[in-house]
Amino acid sequence: MPSKNYIKGSNLERDLVNQYREKGYYACRVAGSKSPFDVIVLTNNKLLLIQCKAGKLSDSALNEAIEKMPEVPIEVVVRRQIFNKNGRKERLIEVD
């Protein structure tokens, strides 16, 4: 059974995703990946990589979260792709 903290955090992530979706943006939760980002949002001109923290956030916890976030290059290449797997056959289809 998941801990109370896990449930609290995942609910926060889902709520944030829903808030962005209600604004018409693409948003998704990166659940269970141990990624430095919990939520990814694509707005009209920005890619938001968000780490969520539920409850009181101390200065040390904030600094730790910031330190764990990797730097993201300013120039980012975006490619849309479709990944397909049928049995053992896998293929990656470039859309753009």
mmCIF file with all atom_site columns, N, CA and C in Angstrom, residues 26-62:
data_model
loop_
_atom_site.group_PDB
_atom_site.id
_atom_site.type_symbol
_atom_site.label_atom_id
_atom_site.label_alt_id
_atom_site.label_comp_id
_atom_site.label_asym_id
_atom_site.label_entity_id
_atom_site.label_seq_id
_atom_site.pdbx_PDB_ins_code
_atom_site.Cartn_x
_atom_site.Cartn_y
_atom_site.Cartn_z
_atom_site.occupancy
_atom_site.B_iso_or_equiv
_atom_site.pdbx_formal_charge
_atom_site.auth_seq_id
_atom_site.auth_comp_id
_atom_site.auth_asym_id
_atom_site.auth_atom_id
_atom_site.pdbx_PDB_model_num
ATOM 1   N N  . TYR A 1 26 ? -0.948 21.019 -23.069 1.00 0.00 ? 26 TYR A N  1
ATOM 2   C CA . TYR A 1 26 ? -0.633 19.606 -22.958 1.00 0.00 ? 26 TYR A CA 1
ATOM 3   C C  . TYR A 1 26 ? 0.148  19.426 -21.659 1.00 0.00 ? 26 TYR A C  1
ATOM 4   N N  . ALA A 1 27 ? -0.279 18.522 -20.812 1.00 0.00 ? 27 ALA A N  1
ATOM 5   C CA . ALA A 1 27 ? 0.405  18.268 -19.539 1.00 0.00 ? 27 ALA A CA 1
ATOM 6   C C  . ALA A 1 27 ? 0.339  16.787 -19.235 1.00 0.00 ? 27 ALA A C  1
ATOM 7   N N  . CYS A 1 28 ? 1.432  16.271 -18.677 1.00 0.00 ? 28 CYS A N  1
ATOM 8   C CA . CYS A 1 28 ? 1.435  14.863 -18.286 1.00 0.00 ? 28 CYS A CA 1
ATOM 9   C C  . CYS A 1 28 ? 2.265  14.680 -17.022 1.00 0.00 ? 28 CYS A C  1
ATOM 10  N N  . ARG A 1 29 ? 1.923  13.657 -16.317 1.00 0.00 ? 29 ARG A N  1
ATOM 11  C CA . ARG A 1 29 ? 2.609  13.285 -15.078 1.00 0.00 ? 29 ARG A CA 1
ATOM 12  C C  . ARG A 1 29 ? 3.628  12.203 -15.399 1.00 0.00 ? 29 ARG A C  1
ATOM 13  N N  . VAL A 1 30 ? 4.827  12.344 -14.862 1.00 0.00 ? 30 VAL A N  1
ATOM 14  C CA . VAL A 1 30 ? 5.882  11.356 -15.061 1.00 0.00 ? 30 VAL A CA 1
ATOM 15  C C  . VAL A 1 30 ? 5.898  10.482 -13.814 1.00 0.00 ? 30 VAL A C  1
ATOM 16  N N  . ALA A 1 31 ? 4.950  9.564  -13.745 1.00 0.00 ? 31 ALA A N  1
ATOM 17  C CA . ALA A 1 31 ? 4.724  8.784  -12.528 1.00 0.00 ? 31 ALA A CA 1
ATOM 18  C C  . ALA A 1 31 ? 5.732  7.654  -12.381 1.00 0.00 ? 31 ALA A C  1
ATOM 19  N N  . GLY A 1 32 ? 6.255  7.513  -11.173 1.00 0.00 ? 32 GLY A N  1
ATOM 20  C CA . GLY A 1 32 ? 7.069  6.366  -10.822 1.00 0.00 ? 32 GLY A CA 1
ATOM 21  C C  . GLY A 1 32 ? 8.386  6.242  -11.546 1.00 0.00 ? 32 GLY A C  1
ATOM 22  N N  . SER A 1 33 ? 8.857  7.318  -12.167 1.00 0.00 ? 33 SER A N  1
ATOM 23  C CA . SER A 1 33 ? 10.065 7.210  -12.977 1.00 0.00 ? 33 SER A CA 1
ATOM 24  C C  . SER A 1 33 ? 11.326 7.587  -12.209 1.00 0.00 ? 33 SER A C  1
ATOM 25  N N  . LYS A 1 34 ? 11.165 8.107  -11.011 1.00 0.00 ? 34 LYS A N  1
ATOM 26  C CA . LYS A 1 34 ? 12.301 8.623  -10.235 1.00 0.00 ? 34 LYS A CA 1
ATOM 27  C C  . LYS A 1 34 ? 13.023 9.719  -11.017 1.00 0.00 ? 34 LYS A C  1
ATOM 28  N N  . SER A 1 35 ? 12.271 10.388 -11.866 1.00 0.00 ? 35 SER A N  1
ATOM 29  C CA . SER A 1 35 ? 12.785 11.481 -12.679 1.00 0.00 ? 35 SER A CA 1
ATOM 30  C C  . SER A 1 35 ? 12.927 12.728 -11.807 1.00 0.00 ? 35 SER A C  1
ATOM 31  N N  . PRO A 1 36 ? 13.807 13.669 -12.193 1.00 0.00 ? 36 PRO A N  1
ATOM 32  C CA . PRO A 1 36 ? 13.888 14.922 -11.442 1.00 0.00 ? 36 PRO A CA 1
ATOM 33  C C  . PRO A 1 36 ? 12.668 15.808 -11.680 1.00 0.00 ? 36 PRO A C  1
ATOM 34  N N  . PHE A 1 37 ? 11.810 15.416 -12.624 1.00 0.00 ? 37 PHE A N  1
ATOM 35  C CA . PHE A 1 37 ? 10.603 16.184 -12.906 1.00 0.00 ? 37 PHE A CA 1
ATOM 36  C C  . PHE A 1 37 ? 9.378  15.295 -12.737 1.00 0.00 ? 37 PHE A C  1
ATOM 37  N N  . ASP A 1 38 ? 8.347  15.852 -12.110 1.00 0.00 ? 38 ASP A N  1
ATOM 38  C CA . ASP A 1 38 ? 7.112  15.097 -11.878 1.00 0.00 ? 38 ASP A CA 1
ATOM 39  C C  . ASP A 1 38 ? 6.048  15.380 -12.931 1.00 0.00 ? 38 ASP A C  1
ATOM 40  N N  . VAL A 1 39 ? 6.072  16.608 -13.452 1.00 0.00 ? 39 VAL A N  1
ATOM 41  C CA . VAL A 1 39 ? 5.058  17.044 -14.413 1.00 0.00 ? 39 VAL A CA 1
ATOM 42  C C  . VAL A 1 39 ? 5.770  17.742 -15.569 1.00 0.00 ? 39 VAL A C  1
ATOM 43  N N  . ILE A 1 40 ? 5.332  17.442 -16.783 1.00 0.00 ? 40 ILE A N  1
ATOM 44  C CA . ILE A 1 40 ? 5.850  18.110 -17.968 1.00 0.00 ? 40 ILE A CA 1
ATOM 45  C C  . ILE A 1 40 ? 4.676  18.802 -18.652 1.00 0.00 ? 40 ILE A C  1
ATOM 46  N N  . VAL A 1 41 ? 4.866  20.089 -18.962 1.00 0.00 ? 41 VAL A N  1
ATOM 47  C CA . VAL A 1 41 ? 3.801  20.884 -19.570 1.00 0.00 ? 41 VAL A CA 1
ATOM 48  C C  . VAL A 1 41 ? 4.346  21.562 -20.820 1.00 0.00 ? 41 VAL A C  1
ATOM 49  N N  . LEU A 1 42 ? 3.565  21.517 -21.886 1.00 0.00 ? 42 LEU A N  1
ATOM 50  C CA . LEU A 1 42 ? 3.900  22.217 -23.112 1.00 0.00 ? 42 LEU A CA 1
ATOM 51  C C  . LEU A 1 42 ? 2.862  23.310 -23.315 1.00 0.00 ? 42 LEU A C  1
ATOM 52  N N  . THR A 1 43 ? 3.328  24.561 -23.189 1.00 0.00 ? 43 THR A N  1
ATOM 53  C CA . THR A 1 43 ? 2.433  25.696 -23.411 1.00 0.00 ? 43 THR A CA 1
ATOM 54  C C  . THR A 1 43 ? 2.643  26.178 -24.840 1.00 0.00 ? 43 THR A C  1
ATOM 55  N N  . ASN A 1 44 ? 2.128  27.350 -25.162 1.00 0.00 ? 44 ASN A N  1
ATOM 56  C CA . ASN A 1 44 ? 2.276  27.881 -26.518 1.00 0.00 ? 44 ASN A CA 1
ATOM 57  C C  . ASN A 1 44 ? 3.731  28.059 -26.913 1.00 0.00 ? 44 ASN A C  1
ATOM 58  N N  . ASN A 1 45 ? 4.577  28.481 -25.981 1.00 0.00 ? 45 ASN A N  1
ATOM 59  C CA . ASN A 1 45 ? 5.969  28.743 -26.332 1.00 0.00 ? 45 ASN A CA 1
ATOM 60  C C  . ASN A 1 45 ? 6.964  28.303 -25.263 1.00 0.00 ? 45 ASN A C  1
ATOM 61  N N  . LYS A 1 46 ? 6.539  27.461 -24.333 1.00 0.00 ? 46 LYS A N  1
ATOM 62  C CA . LYS A 1 46 ? 7.426  27.026 -23.258 1.00 0.00 ? 46 LYS A CA 1
ATOM 63  C C  . LYS A 1 46 ? 7.252  25.539 -22.974 1.00 0.00 ? 46 LYS A C  1
ATOM 64  N N  . LEU A 1 47 ? 8.344  24.926 -22.560 1.00 0.00 ? 47 LEU A N  1
ATOM 65  C CA . LEU A 1 47 ? 8.323  23.569 -22.039 1.00 0.00 ? 47 LEU A CA 1
ATOM 66  C C  . LEU A 1 47 ? 8.621  23.687 -20.554 1.00 0.00 ? 47 LEU A C  1
ATOM 67  N N  . LEU A 1 48 ? 7.658  23.334 -19.715 1.00 0.00 ? 48 LEU A N  1
ATOM 68  C CA . LEU A 1 48 ? 7.813  23.442 -18.267 1.00 0.00 ? 48 LEU A CA 1
ATOM 69  C C  . LEU A 1 48 ? 8.137  22.071 -17.694 1.00 0.00 ? 48 LEU A C  1
ATOM 70  N N  . LEU A 1 49 ? 9.226  21.990 -16.954 1.00 0.00 ? 49 LEU A N  1
ATOM 71  C CA . LEU A 1 49 ? 9.643  20.760 -16.287 1.00 0.00 ? 49 LEU A CA 1
ATOM 72  C C  . LEU A 1 49 ? 9.503  21.016 -14.795 1.00 0.00 ? 49 LEU A C  1
ATOM 73  N N  . ILE A 1 50 ? 8.525  20.393 -14.164 1.00 0.00 ? 50 ILE A N  1
ATOM 74  C CA . ILE A 1 50 ? 8.108  20.768 -12.815 1.00 0.00 ? 50 ILE A CA 1
ATOM 75  C C  . ILE A 1 50 ? 8.346  19.625 -11.826 1.00 0.00 ? 50 ILE A C  1
ATOM 76  N N  . GLN A 1 51 ? 8.972  19.947 -10.719 1.00 0.00 ? 51 GLN A N  1
ATOM 77  C CA . GLN A 1 51 ? 9.116  19.032 -9.588  1.00 0.00 ? 51 GLN A CA 1
ATOM 78  C C  . GLN A 1 51 ? 8.075  19.461 -8.559  1.00 0.00 ? 51 GLN A C  1
ATOM 79  N N  . CYS A 1 52 ? 7.208  18.570 -8.134  1.00 0.00 ? 52 CYS A N  1
ATOM 80  C CA . CYS A 1 52 ? 6.151  18.892 -7.173  1.00 0.00 ? 52 CYS A CA 1
ATOM 81  C C  . CYS A 1 52 ? 6.577  18.490 -5.770  1.00 0.00 ? 52 CYS A C  1
ATOM 82  N N  . LYS A 1 53 ? 6.227  19.320 -4.809  1.00 0.00 ? 53 LYS A N  1
ATOM 83  C CA . LYS A 1 53 ? 6.483  19.038 -3.401  1.00 0.00 ? 53 LYS A CA 1
ATOM 84  C C  . LYS A 1 53 ? 5.216  19.364 -2.625  1.00 0.00 ? 53 LYS A C  1
ATOM 85  N N  . ALA A 1 54 ? 4.688  18.393 -1.917  1.00 0.00 ? 54 ALA A N  1
ATOM 86  C CA . ALA A 1 54 ? 3.475  18.587 -1.123  1.00 0.00 ? 54 ALA A CA 1
ATOM 87  C C  . ALA A 1 54 ? 3.859  18.920 0.313   1.00 0.00 ? 54 ALA A C  1
ATOM 88  N N  . GLY A 1 55 ? 3.088  19.768 0.948   1.00 0.00 ? 55 GLY A N  1
ATOM 89  C CA . GLY A 1 55 ? 3.321  20.113 2.342   1.00 0.00 ? 55 GLY A CA 1
ATOM 90  C C  . GLY A 1 55 ? 4.316  21.258 2.505   1.00 0.00 ? 55 GLY A C  1
ATOM 91  N N  . LYS A 1 56 ? 4.708  21.475 3.750   1.00 0.00 ? 56 LYS A N  1
ATOM 92  C CA . LYS A 1 56 ? 5.634  22.553 4.064   1.00 0.00 ? 56 LYS A CA 1
ATOM 93  C C  . LYS A 1 56 ? 6.984  22.272 3.405   1.00 0.00 ? 56 LYS A C  1
ATOM 94  N N  . LEU A 1 57 ? 7.556  23.307 2.794   1.00 0.00 ? 57 LEU A N  1
ATOM 95  C CA . LEU A 1 57 ? 8.820  23.161 2.081   1.00 0.00 ? 57 LEU A CA 1
ATOM 96  C C  . LEU A 1 57 ? 9.875  24.025 2.764   1.00 0.00 ? 57 LEU A C  1
ATOM 97  N N  . SER A 1 58 ? 10.796 23.374 3.459   1.00 0.00 ? 58 SER A N  1
ATOM 98  C CA . SER A 1 58 ? 11.875 24.101 4.138   1.00 0.00 ? 58 SER A CA 1
ATOM 99  C C  . SER A 1 58 ? 12.867 24.626 3.108   1.00 0.00 ? 58 SER A C  1
ATOM 100 N N  . ASP A 1 59 ? 13.675 25.589 3.509   1.00 0.00 ? 59 ASP A N  1
ATOM 101 C CA . ASP A 1 59 ? 14.704 26.130 2.617   1.00 0.00 ? 59 ASP A CA 1
ATOM 102 C C  . ASP A 1 59 ? 15.668 25.040 2.181   1.00 0.00 ? 59 ASP A C  1
ATOM 103 N N  . SER A 1 60 ? 16.051 24.157 3.108   1.00 0.00 ? 60 SER A N  1
ATOM 104 C CA . SER A 1 60 ? 16.993 23.095 2.761   1.00 0.00 ? 60 SER A CA 1
ATOM 105 C C  . SER A 1 60 ? 16.368 22.102 1.773   1.00 0.00 ? 60 SER A C  1
ATOM 106 N N  . ALA A 1 61 ? 15.077 21.785 1.946   1.00 0.00 ? 61 ALA A N  1
ATOM 107 C CA . ALA A 1 61 ? 14.393 20.872 1.025   1.00 0.00 ? 61 ALA A CA 1
ATOM 108 C C  . ALA A 1 61 ? 14.253 21.522 -0.356  1.00 0.00 ? 61 ALA A C  1
ATOM 109 N N  . LEU A 1 62 ? 13.995 22.826 -0.380  1.00 0.00 ? 62 LEU A N  1
ATOM 110 C CA . LEU A 1 62 ? 13.910 23.549 -1.647  1.00 0.00 ? 62 LEU A CA 1
ATOM 111 C C  . LEU A 1 62 ? 15.259 23.531 -2.356  1.00 0.00 ? 62 LEU A C  1
#
